[in-house]
Amino acid sequence: MEMEEERKNEIENMINELAEKLDKADEKNGAEDGGSDGGEPEAVRPFHRRGRPRKGDFTGRTSGILSSISTIVISLRKSNFMPPDTKVFGDSVEKLKAYLDVNEIQAVIFASLFTMYFDNTGRPVSYYTLADFYQCNPLIVMQSHGELELLVERGYIEECDPPDDVYSRPFYKIPAYVVDAVVANKPVPPRETQENLTIQTFIHQVEKLGDKRADSGAKIQTLYDSVKSKERAHKNVKTLANVKKLLPDIQDRTLLYDVAAGMINHINTEVDLMVLVNRNTDESAGRQALLSSFMDETHVLFAKELVQFENKASMMDSTVSLTDKAFELILGDEGKFYQKKVGDKQLKSPEKIQEKELFYMPENEAEVGKLTNSLMKDNLSALQQRLAERKLPKGICAIFYGEPGTGKTETVYQMARKTGRAVFHVDIGNMRSQWYGETEQKFSKLFSDYRKMCESAEKGSGLFPILLFNEADAIFGKRVEIQSNGGGRVDNTIQNILLEEMERLPGILIATTNLEGNLDAAFERRFLFKVKFAKPNADVKSKIWKSNLGWLTDEQARKLAMDFSFAGGEIANIVRKITMDEILTGKVPPFETVLEYCRTEKIQSGKATVGFKS
């Protein structure tokens, strides 16, 4: 600010020094014209001769290239912005054209804005202030809009924020480096680089426009016009061109910019929906329409996957945020710094999965082996390509069903480890919410997050993670008849979401369930692999015992397998207890202790049925 004041003072002093010399020239010209005392009434005298120009007025006190600018402006003021056919005017225009390397109209516009900018003491200039300066119809000035925009592109003038008391209309100012060159009568240097015009400055400026509009109560169209102006000023920001291509409607872009401002400028994770809507609408009818399109997710920002609900409750309590796609669209490569890493707590990498030897019934071993082989990277790619060629869903969906403790869940993790895939484990209990619509929203977001993981995998390792729905009896069971607006309706809605998402699944979904007879027929058709895990027979159980307690003899392992009908999970519980004894005592417990643990486990497991009841 101090430098700008010093610059203006220098210009003022220079002009004041010229004032006395020019006063004499004015008096001489006045005498040749008959003088100001020649009886011509002030009211009918030409505009340029009404009163003495004040010292510092650019219309009468200039030198060098400033002289050409002054001559152009004085001539135009005499003719109310109609170019006079005089040699002095023509010579001045030619001189300014050569100086700026512009055409005649651009030279005239530049001279006018340059003069007005300082006549206005540095306040921005609009078409209307320029028309008032020349006492002409604003439409005459506005006809030169295209040439004015070219001057903006060349960097000779800048579009800027309007004054505090005015909102609409484009306003312009003269850049400091242009002023310095003109005053020094030196060539204007190449346009300043656009390094300071970034997407961040654009988002910040647009937010200020929104704040101003909200405070002033101006019409929403004035905000749209101002946002367009900022877009033009930042036209070299490549990501803005991509936004405009994807969202041709300025209303949609302004909404997107406003959400971005809340998240980027203020590092918020979400934006209040009601605040967003109130800032971007005029009347209640438009406000309600916008709210409805957001709540039912039909708005183009949802359709283009640019915004998402962070919390979907009532209209008053809902919040939205930018998607990773939107961050990448707006910020380009920098968008990755704002993107959320989805599912980190639920995502288990293959390196963190402990290797375990599993034993199956012969039929299960063949099926598990076939599925594991199908999920190998090259095999899955070939399989999905063939499915796509036949216009079939390319996602691989499998369901493991059978009694508890038969190794369904552990099989998923061991398959993931062998195929080098991460596991995205869904905690179904945490997916449910007491708020209307939020459970459905969570499931939709779950699949949205999974698709992002698959997109990321495609760009990197090419290994899609496995989406695991463990103990999914409640959501994959048979749909119920709707009798009320209670839980049955919610469950059916969730199942509809699941059915739709399974059709367009890009990767791998595996569900485990204990209820083999309760699977809904619609889901059954969508599972490409269905593996029933049978309870292990004596031979398999004997192998499980020997694998976990290597010090058992074959006869002891066989006795445990024959005397106790444990599933693998129950055997694992007993093994943990025996291992604790080994650690505490420092020696292998006697076989009788093992038998006692088995008898105790059998009593405990017989007290109550664990799991879902059909």
PDB file of C-alpha atoms in Angstrom, residues 325-580:
ATOM      1  CA  LYS A 325     -12.424 -37.161  -7.964  1.00  0.00           C
ATOM      2  CA  ALA A 326     -13.356 -33.522  -7.296  1.00  0.00           C
ATOM      3  CA  PHE A 327     -10.069 -32.801  -5.517  1.00  0.00           C
ATOM      4  CA  GLU A 328      -8.180 -34.213  -8.485  1.00  0.00           C
ATOM      5  CA  LEU A 329     -10.351 -32.257 -10.929  1.00  0.00           C
ATOM      6  CA  ILE A 330      -9.868 -28.920  -9.150  1.00  0.00           C
ATOM      7  CA  LEU A 331      -6.333 -29.228  -7.796  1.00  0.00           C
ATOM      8  CA  GLY A 332      -4.739 -31.599 -10.282  1.00  0.00           C
ATOM      9  CA  ASP A 333      -1.747 -33.446  -8.850  1.00  0.00           C
ATOM     10  CA  GLU A 334      -2.047 -31.514  -5.585  1.00  0.00           C
ATOM     11  CA  GLY A 335      -5.469 -33.081  -5.042  1.00  0.00           C
ATOM     12  CA  LYS A 336      -3.846 -36.203  -3.599  1.00  0.00           C
ATOM     13  CA  PHE A 337      -2.787 -34.221  -0.525  1.00  0.00           C
ATOM     14  CA  TYR A 338      -6.447 -33.544   0.299  1.00  0.00           C
ATOM     15  CA  GLN A 339      -7.813 -36.981  -0.558  1.00  0.00           C
ATOM     16  CA  LYS A 340      -8.837 -39.249   2.261  1.00  0.00           C
ATOM     17  CA  LYS A 341      -7.315 -42.671   2.477  1.00  0.00           C
ATOM     18  CA  VAL A 342     -10.458 -44.721   2.605  1.00  0.00           C
ATOM     19  CA  GLY A 343     -10.813 -47.728   4.825  1.00  0.00           C
ATOM     20  CA  ASP A 344      -7.340 -47.592   6.368  1.00  0.00           C
ATOM     21  CA  LYS A 345      -8.596 -49.079   9.630  1.00  0.00           C
ATOM     22  CA  GLN A 346     -10.473 -51.846   7.824  1.00  0.00           C
ATOM     23  CA  LEU A 347      -7.849 -52.569   5.161  1.00  0.00           C
ATOM     24  CA  LYS A 348      -5.370 -55.319   5.969  1.00  0.00           C
ATOM     25  CA  SER A 349      -2.398 -55.714   3.651  1.00  0.00           C
ATOM     26  CA  PRO A 350      -1.275 -59.229   2.642  1.00  0.00           C
ATOM     27  CA  GLU A 351       2.072 -58.705   4.388  1.00  0.00           C
ATOM     28  CA  LYS A 352       0.265 -58.390   7.726  1.00  0.00           C
ATOM     29  CA  ILE A 353      -1.686 -61.631   7.330  1.00  0.00           C
ATOM     30  CA  GLN A 354      -0.051 -64.418   9.322  1.00  0.00           C
ATOM     31  CA  GLU A 355       0.381 -67.664   7.423  1.00  0.00           C
ATOM     32  CA  LYS A 356      -1.748 -70.523   8.723  1.00  0.00           C
ATOM     33  CA  GLU A 357      -2.089 -74.074   7.488  1.00  0.00           C
ATOM     34  CA  LEU A 358      -5.748 -74.916   6.931  1.00  0.00           C
ATOM     35  CA  PHE A 359      -7.248 -78.373   6.519  1.00  0.00           C
ATOM     36  CA  TYR A 360     -10.420 -79.004   4.539  1.00  0.00           C
ATOM     37  CA  MET A 361     -12.695 -81.797   3.575  1.00  0.00           C
ATOM     38  CA  PRO A 362     -11.615 -83.058   0.109  1.00  0.00           C
ATOM     39  CA  GLU A 363     -14.474 -81.325  -1.734  1.00  0.00           C
ATOM     40  CA  ASN A 364     -13.774 -78.011   0.027  1.00  0.00           C
ATOM     41  CA  GLU A 365     -10.069 -78.233  -0.676  1.00  0.00           C
ATOM     42  CA  ALA A 366     -10.729 -78.508  -4.415  1.00  0.00           C
ATOM     43  CA  GLU A 367     -13.173 -75.580  -4.452  1.00  0.00           C
ATOM     44  CA  VAL A 368     -10.943 -73.311  -2.363  1.00  0.00           C
ATOM     45  CA  GLY A 369      -7.972 -74.183  -4.549  1.00  0.00           C
ATOM     46  CA  LYS A 370      -9.923 -73.351  -7.711  1.00  0.00           C
ATOM     47  CA  LEU A 371     -11.056 -69.977  -6.345  1.00  0.00           C
ATOM     48  CA  THR A 372      -7.562 -69.122  -5.087  1.00  0.00           C
ATOM     49  CA  ASN A 373      -6.126 -69.903  -8.507  1.00  0.00           C
ATOM     50  CA  SER A 374      -8.796 -67.698 -10.141  1.00  0.00           C
ATOM     51  CA  LEU A 375      -7.761 -64.759  -7.957  1.00  0.00           C
ATOM     52  CA  MET A 376      -4.125 -64.836  -9.036  1.00  0.00           C
ATOM     53  CA  LYS A 377      -3.347 -61.551 -10.768  1.00  0.00           C
ATOM     54  CA  ASP A 378      -2.968 -62.750 -14.363  1.00  0.00           C
ATOM     55  CA  ASN A 379      -5.791 -65.268 -14.091  1.00  0.00           C
ATOM     56  CA  LEU A 380      -8.240 -62.708 -12.707  1.00  0.00           C
ATOM     57  CA  SER A 381      -7.356 -60.178 -15.414  1.00  0.00           C
ATOM     58  CA  ALA A 382      -7.990 -62.763 -18.124  1.00  0.00           C
ATOM     59  CA  LEU A 383     -11.214 -63.909 -16.470  1.00  0.00           C
ATOM     60  CA  GLN A 384     -12.572 -60.373 -16.133  1.00  0.00           C
ATOM     61  CA  GLN A 385     -11.670 -59.587 -19.729  1.00  0.00           C
ATOM     62  CA  ARG A 386     -13.598 -62.627 -20.954  1.00  0.00           C
ATOM     63  CA  LEU A 387     -16.592 -61.710 -18.810  1.00  0.00           C
ATOM     64  CA  ALA A 388     -16.566 -58.140 -20.160  1.00  0.00           C
ATOM     65  CA  GLU A 389     -16.390 -59.418 -23.745  1.00  0.00           C
ATOM     66  CA  ARG A 390     -19.542 -61.413 -23.100  1.00  0.00           C
ATOM     67  CA  LYS A 391     -21.285 -58.369 -21.600  1.00  0.00           C
ATOM     68  CA  LEU A 392     -21.340 -60.003 -18.166  1.00  0.00           C
ATOM     69  CA  PRO A 393     -20.528 -58.325 -14.821  1.00  0.00           C
ATOM     70  CA  LYS A 394     -16.775 -58.549 -14.367  1.00  0.00           C
ATOM     71  CA  GLY A 395     -16.816 -58.524 -10.573  1.00  0.00           C
ATOM     72  CA  ILE A 396     -16.036 -61.812  -8.814  1.00  0.00           C
ATOM     73  CA  CYS A 397     -18.531 -62.564  -6.040  1.00  0.00           C
ATOM     74  CA  ALA A 398     -18.232 -65.619  -3.793  1.00  0.00           C
ATOM     75  CA  ILE A 399     -20.054 -66.823  -0.708  1.00  0.00           C
ATOM     76  CA  PHE A 400     -18.697 -69.192   1.936  1.00  0.00           C
ATOM     77  CA  TYR A 401     -21.425 -70.788   4.013  1.00  0.00           C
ATOM     78  CA  GLY A 402     -21.593 -73.494   6.650  1.00  0.00           C
ATOM     79  CA  GLU A 403     -21.405 -74.102  10.386  1.00  0.00           C
ATOM     80  CA  PRO A 404     -19.484 -71.719  12.657  1.00  0.00           C
ATOM     81  CA  GLY A 405     -15.803 -72.472  13.165  1.00  0.00           C
ATOM     82  CA  THR A 406     -15.277 -74.274   9.868  1.00  0.00           C
ATOM     83  CA  GLY A 407     -12.618 -71.833   8.635  1.00  0.00           C
ATOM     84  CA  LYS A 408     -14.637 -69.607   6.308  1.00  0.00           C
ATOM     85  CA  THR A 409     -13.170 -66.282   7.431  1.00  0.00           C
ATOM     86  CA  GLU A 410      -9.607 -67.552   7.821  1.00  0.00           C
ATOM     87  CA  THR A 411      -9.813 -69.017   4.330  1.00  0.00           C
ATOM     88  CA  VAL A 412     -10.499 -65.535   2.931  1.00  0.00           C
ATOM     89  CA  TYR A 413      -7.409 -64.137   4.660  1.00  0.00           C
ATOM     90  CA  GLN A 414      -5.175 -67.001   3.527  1.00  0.00           C
ATOM     91  CA  MET A 415      -6.424 -66.625  -0.051  1.00  0.00           C
ATOM     92  CA  ALA A 416      -5.613 -62.902   0.163  1.00  0.00           C
ATOM     93  CA  ARG A 417      -2.114 -63.638   1.447  1.00  0.00           C
ATOM     94  CA  LYS A 418      -1.419 -66.177  -1.301  1.00  0.00           C
ATOM     95  CA  THR A 419      -2.709 -63.919  -4.085  1.00  0.00           C
ATOM     96  CA  GLY A 420      -1.029 -60.764  -2.732  1.00  0.00           C
ATOM     97  CA  ARG A 421      -4.300 -58.933  -2.100  1.00  0.00           C
ATOM     98  CA  ALA A 422      -5.397 -56.745   0.789  1.00  0.00           C
ATOM     99  CA  VAL A 423      -8.654 -57.440   2.634  1.00  0.00           C
ATOM    100  CA  PHE A 424     -11.226 -54.677   3.139  1.00  0.00           C
ATOM    101  CA  HIS A 425     -13.154 -56.067   6.111  1.00  0.00           C
ATOM    102  CA  VAL A 426     -16.658 -54.654   6.550  1.00  0.00           C
ATOM    103  CA  ASP A 427     -17.880 -54.352  10.133  1.00  0.00           C
ATOM    104  CA  ILE A 428     -21.594 -54.803   9.494  1.00  0.00           C
ATOM    105  CA  GLY A 429     -22.497 -53.844  13.066  1.00  0.00           C
ATOM    106  CA  ASN A 430     -20.957 -50.397  12.620  1.00  0.00           C
ATOM    107  CA  MET A 431     -22.808 -49.884   9.355  1.00  0.00           C
ATOM    108  CA  ARG A 432     -26.181 -49.589  11.044  1.00  0.00           C
ATOM    109  CA  SER A 433     -27.456 -46.240  12.302  1.00  0.00           C
ATOM    110  CA  GLN A 434     -30.449 -45.017  14.246  1.00  0.00           C
ATOM    111  CA  TRP A 435     -30.868 -42.101  11.825  1.00  0.00           C
ATOM    112  CA  TYR A 436     -33.246 -42.448   8.931  1.00  0.00           C
ATOM    113  CA  GLY A 437     -31.407 -42.975   5.668  1.00  0.00           C
ATOM    114  CA  GLU A 438     -27.916 -43.009   7.186  1.00  0.00           C
ATOM    115  CA  THR A 439     -27.516 -46.796   7.110  1.00  0.00           C
ATOM    116  CA  GLU A 440     -28.276 -46.841   3.396  1.00  0.00           C
ATOM    117  CA  GLN A 441     -25.875 -43.938   2.911  1.00  0.00           C
ATOM    118  CA  LYS A 442     -23.114 -45.811   4.714  1.00  0.00           C
ATOM    119  CA  PHE A 443     -23.510 -48.830   2.458  1.00  0.00           C
ATOM    120  CA  SER A 444     -23.458 -46.640  -0.654  1.00  0.00           C
ATOM    121  CA  LYS A 445     -20.313 -44.907   0.580  1.00  0.00           C
ATOM    122  CA  LEU A 446     -18.752 -48.269   1.391  1.00  0.00           C
ATOM    123  CA  PHE A 447     -18.955 -49.354  -2.233  1.00  0.00           C
ATOM    124  CA  SER A 448     -17.843 -45.916  -3.382  1.00  0.00           C
ATOM    125  CA  ASP A 449     -14.755 -46.282  -1.197  1.00  0.00           C
ATOM    126  CA  TYR A 450     -14.119 -49.770  -2.532  1.00  0.00           C
ATOM    127  CA  ARG A 451     -14.302 -48.542  -6.132  1.00  0.00           C
ATOM    128  CA  LYS A 452     -11.690 -45.912  -5.283  1.00  0.00           C
ATOM    129  CA  MET A 453      -9.452 -48.638  -3.877  1.00  0.00           C
ATOM    130  CA  CYS A 454      -9.831 -50.603  -7.098  1.00  0.00           C
ATOM    131  CA  GLU A 455      -9.071 -47.503  -9.187  1.00  0.00           C
ATOM    132  CA  SER A 456      -5.959 -46.896  -7.107  1.00  0.00           C
ATOM    133  CA  ALA A 457      -4.931 -50.539  -7.477  1.00  0.00           C
ATOM    134  CA  GLU A 458      -5.345 -50.364 -11.256  1.00  0.00           C
ATOM    135  CA  LYS A 459      -2.894 -47.466 -11.368  1.00  0.00           C
ATOM    136  CA  GLY A 460      -0.459 -49.281  -9.093  1.00  0.00           C
ATOM    137  CA  SER A 461      -0.080 -52.967  -8.326  1.00  0.00           C
ATOM    138  CA  GLY A 462      -3.102 -54.069 -10.343  1.00  0.00           C
ATOM    139  CA  LEU A 463      -4.253 -56.191  -7.382  1.00  0.00           C
ATOM    140  CA  PHE A 464      -7.814 -55.383  -6.327  1.00  0.00           C
ATOM    141  CA  PRO A 465      -8.454 -55.804  -2.590  1.00  0.00           C
ATOM    142  CA  ILE A 466     -10.981 -58.380  -1.415  1.00  0.00           C
ATOM    143  CA  LEU A 467     -14.178 -56.847  -0.033  1.00  0.00           C
ATOM    144  CA  LEU A 468     -15.107 -59.127   2.881  1.00  0.00           C
ATOM    145  CA  PHE A 469     -18.597 -59.200   4.387  1.00  0.00           C
ATOM    146  CA  ASN A 470     -18.039 -61.441   7.401  1.00  0.00           C
ATOM    147  CA  GLU A 471     -21.010 -63.090   9.133  1.00  0.00           C
ATOM    148  CA  ALA A 472     -23.316 -61.415   6.651  1.00  0.00           C
ATOM    149  CA  ASP A 473     -26.429 -63.437   7.503  1.00  0.00           C
ATOM    150  CA  ALA A 474     -28.546 -60.376   8.223  1.00  0.00           C
ATOM    151  CA  ILE A 475     -27.936 -58.555   4.946  1.00  0.00           C
ATOM    152  CA  PHE A 476     -27.830 -61.467   2.499  1.00  0.00           C
ATOM    153  CA  GLY A 477     -30.821 -63.304   3.956  1.00  0.00           C
ATOM    154  CA  LYS A 478     -34.255 -63.552   2.394  1.00  0.00           C
ATOM    155  CA  ARG A 479     -36.103 -60.271   2.011  1.00  0.00           C
ATOM    156  CA  VAL A 480     -39.174 -59.733   4.158  1.00  0.00           C
ATOM    157  CA  GLU A 481     -42.637 -58.459   3.385  1.00  0.00           C
ATOM    158  CA  ILE A 482     -42.944 -54.789   4.291  1.00  0.00           C
ATOM    159  CA  GLN A 483     -45.523 -54.304   7.039  1.00  0.00           C
ATOM    160  CA  SER A 484     -44.314 -50.982   8.399  1.00  0.00           C
ATOM    161  CA  ASN A 485     -41.577 -48.388   8.139  1.00  0.00           C
ATOM    162  CA  GLY A 486     -39.359 -50.309  10.555  1.00  0.00           C
ATOM    163  CA  GLY A 487     -36.187 -52.330  10.231  1.00  0.00           C
ATOM    164  CA  GLY A 488     -37.560 -54.590   7.504  1.00  0.00           C
ATOM    165  CA  ARG A 489     -37.847 -51.695   5.102  1.00  0.00           C
ATOM    166  CA  VAL A 490     -34.285 -50.595   5.874  1.00  0.00           C
ATOM    167  CA  ASP A 491     -32.917 -54.133   5.380  1.00  0.00           C
ATOM    168  CA  ASN A 492     -34.694 -54.465   2.052  1.00  0.00           C
ATOM    169  CA  THR A 493     -33.303 -51.103   0.930  1.00  0.00           C
ATOM    170  CA  ILE A 494     -29.800 -52.209   1.902  1.00  0.00           C
ATOM    171  CA  GLN A 495     -30.253 -55.440  -0.030  1.00  0.00           C
ATOM    172  CA  ASN A 496     -31.352 -53.497  -3.107  1.00  0.00           C
ATOM    173  CA  ILE A 497     -28.177 -51.417  -2.821  1.00  0.00           C
ATOM    174  CA  LEU A 498     -26.088 -54.586  -2.497  1.00  0.00           C
ATOM    175  CA  LEU A 499     -27.735 -56.225  -5.504  1.00  0.00           C
ATOM    176  CA  GLU A 500     -27.111 -53.153  -7.642  1.00  0.00           C
ATOM    177  CA  GLU A 501     -23.515 -52.759  -6.471  1.00  0.00           C
ATOM    178  CA  MET A 502     -22.722 -56.436  -7.064  1.00  0.00           C
ATOM    179  CA  GLU A 503     -23.772 -55.966 -10.687  1.00  0.00           C
ATOM    180  CA  ARG A 504     -21.175 -53.235 -11.234  1.00  0.00           C
ATOM    181  CA  LEU A 505     -18.509 -54.455  -8.833  1.00  0.00           C
ATOM    182  CA  PRO A 506     -15.021 -53.902 -10.319  1.00  0.00           C
ATOM    183  CA  GLY A 507     -13.179 -56.286  -8.008  1.00  0.00           C
ATOM    184  CA  ILE A 508     -13.768 -59.161  -5.582  1.00  0.00           C
ATOM    185  CA  LEU A 509     -16.502 -59.610  -2.971  1.00  0.00           C
ATOM    186  CA  ILE A 510     -16.578 -62.555  -0.568  1.00  0.00           C
ATOM    187  CA  ALA A 511     -19.345 -63.022   1.993  1.00  0.00           C
ATOM    188  CA  THR A 512     -19.400 -65.534   4.829  1.00  0.00           C
ATOM    189  CA  THR A 513     -22.561 -66.769   6.511  1.00  0.00           C
ATOM    190  CA  ASN A 514     -23.608 -69.470   8.955  1.00  0.00           C
ATOM    191  CA  LEU A 515     -27.099 -69.849   7.496  1.00  0.00           C
ATOM    192  CA  GLU A 516     -27.050 -71.921   4.349  1.00  0.00           C
ATOM    193  CA  GLY A 517     -30.805 -72.095   3.881  1.00  0.00           C
ATOM    194  CA  ASN A 518     -31.632 -68.427   4.288  1.00  0.00           C
ATOM    195  CA  LEU A 519     -29.812 -66.962   1.270  1.00  0.00           C
ATOM    196  CA  ASP A 520     -32.053 -64.771  -0.877  1.00  0.00           C
ATOM    197  CA  ALA A 521     -32.511 -66.134  -4.410  1.00  0.00           C
ATOM    198  CA  ALA A 522     -31.496 -62.811  -5.991  1.00  0.00           C
ATOM    199  CA  PHE A 523     -28.165 -62.936  -4.187  1.00  0.00           C
ATOM    200  CA  GLU A 524     -27.682 -66.608  -4.977  1.00  0.00           C
ATOM    201  CA  ARG A 525     -27.762 -65.788  -8.693  1.00  0.00           C
ATOM    202  CA  ARG A 526     -25.088 -63.134  -8.292  1.00  0.00           C
ATOM    203  CA  PHE A 527     -22.535 -65.284  -6.467  1.00  0.00           C
ATOM    204  CA  LEU A 528     -20.253 -66.850  -9.057  1.00  0.00           C
ATOM    205  CA  PHE A 529     -18.632 -69.140  -6.475  1.00  0.00           C
ATOM    206  CA  LYS A 530     -20.621 -70.848  -3.693  1.00  0.00           C
ATOM    207  CA  VAL A 531     -18.555 -72.916  -1.279  1.00  0.00           C
ATOM    208  CA  LYS A 532     -20.192 -74.933   1.489  1.00  0.00           C
ATOM    209  CA  PHE A 533     -17.782 -75.531   4.361  1.00  0.00           C
ATOM    210  CA  ALA A 534     -18.552 -78.912   5.872  1.00  0.00           C
ATOM    211  CA  LYS A 535     -17.702 -79.771   9.434  1.00  0.00           C
ATOM    212  CA  PRO A 536     -14.379 -81.666   9.369  1.00  0.00           C
ATOM    213  CA  ASN A 537     -14.389 -85.447   9.727  1.00  0.00           C
ATOM    214  CA  ALA A 538     -12.105 -87.368  12.071  1.00  0.00           C
ATOM    215  CA  ASP A 539      -9.218 -87.518   9.601  1.00  0.00           C
ATOM    216  CA  VAL A 540      -9.251 -83.758   9.021  1.00  0.00           C
ATOM    217  CA  LYS A 541      -9.652 -82.979  12.723  1.00  0.00           C
ATOM    218  CA  SER A 542      -6.730 -85.254  13.529  1.00  0.00           C
ATOM    219  CA  LYS A 543      -4.575 -83.243  11.116  1.00  0.00           C
ATOM    220  CA  ILE A 544      -5.736 -79.991  12.735  1.00  0.00           C
ATOM    221  CA  TRP A 545      -4.763 -81.286  16.202  1.00  0.00           C
ATOM    222  CA  LYS A 546      -1.337 -82.435  15.020  1.00  0.00           C
ATOM    223  CA  SER A 547      -0.728 -79.161  13.167  1.00  0.00           C
ATOM    224  CA  ASN A 548      -1.415 -77.068  16.272  1.00  0.00           C
ATOM    225  CA  LEU A 549       0.096 -79.369  18.934  1.00  0.00           C
ATOM    226  CA  GLY A 550       3.023 -81.036  17.263  1.00  0.00           C
ATOM    227  CA  TRP A 551       3.961 -83.011  20.381  1.00  0.00           C
ATOM    228  CA  LEU A 552       0.764 -85.098  20.250  1.00  0.00           C
ATOM    229  CA  THR A 553       1.168 -88.681  19.089  1.00  0.00           C
ATOM    230  CA  ASP A 554      -0.893 -89.921  16.161  1.00  0.00           C
ATOM    231  CA  GLU A 555      -2.983 -91.983  18.571  1.00  0.00           C
ATOM    232  CA  GLN A 556      -3.638 -88.993  20.853  1.00  0.00           C
ATOM    233  CA  ALA A 557      -4.611 -86.790  17.925  1.00  0.00           C
ATOM    234  CA  ARG A 558      -6.910 -89.530  16.624  1.00  0.00           C
ATOM    235  CA  LYS A 559      -8.567 -89.932  20.038  1.00  0.00           C
ATOM    236  CA  LEU A 560      -9.252 -86.193  20.308  1.00  0.00           C
ATOM    237  CA  ALA A 561     -10.716 -86.217  16.807  1.00  0.00           C
ATOM    238  CA  MET A 562     -12.954 -89.212  17.514  1.00  0.00           C
ATOM    239  CA  ASP A 563     -14.114 -88.279  21.023  1.00  0.00           C
ATOM    240  CA  PHE A 564     -14.900 -84.604  20.440  1.00  0.00           C
ATOM    241  CA  SER A 565     -16.869 -83.183  17.500  1.00  0.00           C
ATOM    242  CA  PHE A 566     -15.132 -79.825  17.500  1.00  0.00           C
ATOM    243  CA  ALA A 567     -14.980 -77.471  14.550  1.00  0.00           C
ATOM    244  CA  GLY A 568     -11.692 -75.796  13.716  1.00  0.00           C
ATOM    245  CA  GLY A 569     -12.564 -72.676  15.701  1.00  0.00           C
ATOM    246  CA  GLU A 570     -13.235 -74.649  18.874  1.00  0.00           C
ATOM    247  CA  ILE A 571      -9.974 -76.560  18.482  1.00  0.00           C
ATOM    248  CA  ALA A 572      -8.190 -73.204  18.171  1.00  0.00           C
ATOM    249  CA  ASN A 573      -9.640 -72.093  21.539  1.00  0.00           C
ATOM    250  CA  ILE A 574      -8.313 -75.204  23.278  1.00  0.00           C
ATOM    251  CA  VAL A 575      -4.911 -74.810  21.641  1.00  0.00           C
ATOM    252  CA  ARG A 576      -4.656 -71.253  22.988  1.00  0.00           C
ATOM    253  CA  LYS A 577      -5.337 -72.451  26.546  1.00  0.00           C
ATOM    254  CA  ILE A 578      -2.763 -75.237  26.267  1.00  0.00           C
ATOM    255  CA  THR A 579      -0.211 -72.799  24.840  1.00  0.00           C
ATOM    256  CA  MET A 580      -0.750 -70.505  27.842  1.00  0.00           C
TER     257      MET A 580
END
